[in-house]
Amino acid sequence: MWFLEAFADGAPLHNNPAVFRLSGPVSADALRRAADLVVARHPVLRTTIDEVAGEPVGRVGPVGAADVVVREVPAADAAAFAAWAAREPFDLRTGPLFRVRLGRITPTDHILVISTHHVVVD
């Protein structure tokens, strides 16, 4: 996987997105706290892949804030937001390899995209 990623040139070939349409109010703060807890509990979600002597080496990063972005999204742009969030490229060396994107269409209509790189969920 690491070897193939070197030739992907930023293409989202190994992205694993899950896209959800949420009805009802969503607290951005609660979403951030929940994502932080998931990342704290699962070291693989804090892992990056570096190269040492030509070989891949996993490095587990410190517990910290998850990569969560919340944006206001016009209804006409909802599909484009989901596509952007699903295709956003990962950098194996710098991470993070887990991220959460919430598009707030209205106070009670949202698109949630949870995306991981295949290398951390395989």
CSV table of C-alpha atoms in Angstrom, one decimal:
chain,number,residue,atom,x,y,z
A,1,MET,CA,0.0,0.0,0.0
A,2,TRP,CA,2.8,2.4,0.9
A,3,PHE,CA,4.6,1.6,-2.3
A,4,LEU,CA,1.5,2.1,-4.4
A,5,GLU,CA,0.8,5.4,-2.7
A,6,ALA,CA,4.1,6.8,-3.8
A,7,PHE,CA,2.9,6.6,-7.4
A,8,ALA,CA,-0.6,7.8,-6.8
A,9,ASP,CA,0.5,11.5,-7.2
A,10,GLY,CA,-2.1,12.8,-4.8
A,11,ALA,CA,-5.0,10.8,-6.3
A,12,PRO,CA,-7.5,9.6,-3.7
A,13,LEU,CA,-7.2,6.0,-4.8
A,14,HIS,CA,-7.0,4.7,-1.2
A,15,ASN,CA,-9.5,7.0,0.5
A,16,ASN,CA,-12.2,5.3,2.5
A,17,PRO,CA,-15.0,7.8,2.9
A,18,ALA,CA,-18.3,7.2,4.6
A,19,VAL,CA,-20.9,9.8,3.7
A,20,PHE,CA,-24.1,10.4,5.8
A,21,ARG,CA,-27.0,12.7,5.5
A,22,LEU,CA,-28.1,13.8,9.0
A,23,SER,CA,-31.4,15.3,9.9
A,24,GLY,CA,-31.8,17.3,13.1
A,25,PRO,CA,-29.5,19.6,14.9
A,26,VAL,CA,-25.8,18.6,15.1
A,27,SER,CA,-23.5,20.2,17.7
A,28,ALA,CA,-20.1,20.9,16.1
A,29,ASP,CA,-18.5,20.9,19.6
A,30,ALA,CA,-20.0,17.5,20.4
A,31,LEU,CA,-18.8,16.2,17.0
A,32,ARG,CA,-15.3,17.5,17.7
A,33,ARG,CA,-15.2,15.9,21.2
A,34,ALA,CA,-16.4,12.6,19.9
A,35,ALA,CA,-13.8,12.6,17.1
A,36,ASP,CA,-11.1,13.5,19.7
A,37,LEU,CA,-12.2,10.5,21.8
A,38,VAL,CA,-12.1,8.1,18.9
A,39,VAL,CA,-8.6,9.3,17.9
A,40,ALA,CA,-7.4,9.1,21.5
A,41,ARG,CA,-8.7,5.6,21.9
A,42,HIS,CA,-7.3,4.2,18.6
A,43,PRO,CA,-3.6,4.8,18.0
A,44,VAL,CA,-3.8,3.6,14.4
A,45,LEU,CA,-5.8,6.8,13.6
A,46,ARG,CA,-2.9,8.9,14.8
A,47,THR,CA,-0.4,6.9,12.8
A,48,THR,CA,1.6,8.2,9.9
A,49,ILE,CA,3.9,6.3,7.5
A,50,ASP,CA,7.5,7.5,7.1
A,51,GLU,CA,10.4,6.0,5.2
A,52,VAL,CA,13.6,4.9,6.8
A,53,ALA,CA,16.3,3.3,4.7
A,54,GLY,CA,13.8,2.8,1.9
A,55,GLU,CA,11.4,0.9,4.1
A,56,PRO,CA,8.0,2.1,5.4
A,57,VAL,CA,7.8,2.7,9.2
A,58,GLY,CA,4.7,3.5,11.1
A,59,ARG,CA,4.8,6.3,13.7
A,60,VAL,CA,2.1,6.8,16.2
A,61,GLY,CA,1.5,10.5,17.0
A,62,PRO,CA,0.5,12.0,20.3
A,63,VAL,CA,-3.1,12.3,21.4
A,64,GLY,CA,-4.5,15.5,20.2
A,65,ALA,CA,-7.4,17.1,18.4
A,66,ALA,CA,-8.9,15.2,15.6
A,67,ASP,CA,-9.0,16.8,12.1
A,68,VAL,CA,-12.6,18.1,12.1
A,69,VAL,CA,-13.8,20.8,9.7
A,70,VAL,CA,-17.3,22.3,9.9
A,71,ARG,CA,-18.5,24.4,7.0
A,72,GLU,CA,-21.7,26.1,6.0
A,73,VAL,CA,-22.8,24.6,2.7
A,74,PRO,CA,-25.5,25.9,0.4
A,75,ALA,CA,-28.0,23.2,-0.6
A,76,ALA,CA,-27.0,23.5,-4.2
A,77,ASP,CA,-23.4,22.7,-3.2
A,78,ALA,CA,-24.1,19.7,-1.0
A,79,ALA,CA,-23.0,17.0,-3.5
A,80,ALA,CA,-19.9,19.0,-4.4
A,81,PHE,CA,-19.0,19.3,-0.6
A,82,ALA,CA,-19.4,15.5,-0.2
A,83,ALA,CA,-17.3,14.8,-3.2
A,84,TRP,CA,-14.6,17.2,-2.1
A,85,ALA,CA,-14.5,15.7,1.4
A,86,ALA,CA,-14.4,12.2,0.1
A,87,ARG,CA,-11.6,12.9,-2.4
A,88,GLU,CA,-9.4,15.2,-0.3
A,89,PRO,CA,-6.0,13.7,-0.6
A,90,PHE,CA,-4.1,12.2,2.3
A,91,ASP,CA,-0.3,12.6,3.0
A,92,LEU,CA,1.0,9.4,4.5
A,93,ARG,CA,4.0,11.1,6.0
A,94,THR,CA,2.3,14.1,7.6
A,95,GLY,CA,-1.2,12.8,8.3
A,96,PRO,CA,-3.6,12.8,9.7
A,97,LEU,CA,-5.0,9.7,8.1
A,98,PHE,CA,-8.5,10.1,9.7
A,99,ARG,CA,-10.7,13.1,9.3
A,100,VAL,CA,-14.2,14.3,9.8
A,101,ARG,CA,-16.0,16.9,7.6
A,102,LEU,CA,-19.4,18.3,8.4
A,103,GLY,CA,-21.3,20.4,5.9
A,104,ARG,CA,-24.1,22.3,7.5
A,105,ILE,CA,-26.8,22.9,4.9
A,106,THR,CA,-29.4,24.2,7.4
A,107,PRO,CA,-29.5,24.0,11.2
A,108,THR,CA,-31.3,20.6,10.8
A,109,ASP,CA,-29.8,19.3,7.6
A,110,HIS,CA,-26.1,18.1,7.4
A,111,ILE,CA,-23.7,16.0,5.4
A,112,LEU,CA,-21.1,14.2,7.5
A,113,VAL,CA,-18.1,12.7,5.8
A,114,ILE,CA,-15.8,10.5,7.8
A,115,SER,CA,-12.7,9.6,5.8
A,116,THR,CA,-9.7,7.4,6.5
A,117,HIS,CA,-6.7,6.3,4.4
A,118,HIS,CA,-6.9,2.6,3.6
A,119,VAL,CA,-3.5,2.0,5.2
A,120,VAL,CA,-4.9,2.6,8.7
A,121,VAL,CA,-8.1,0.6,8.3
A,122,ASP,CA,-6.8,-2.4,6.3
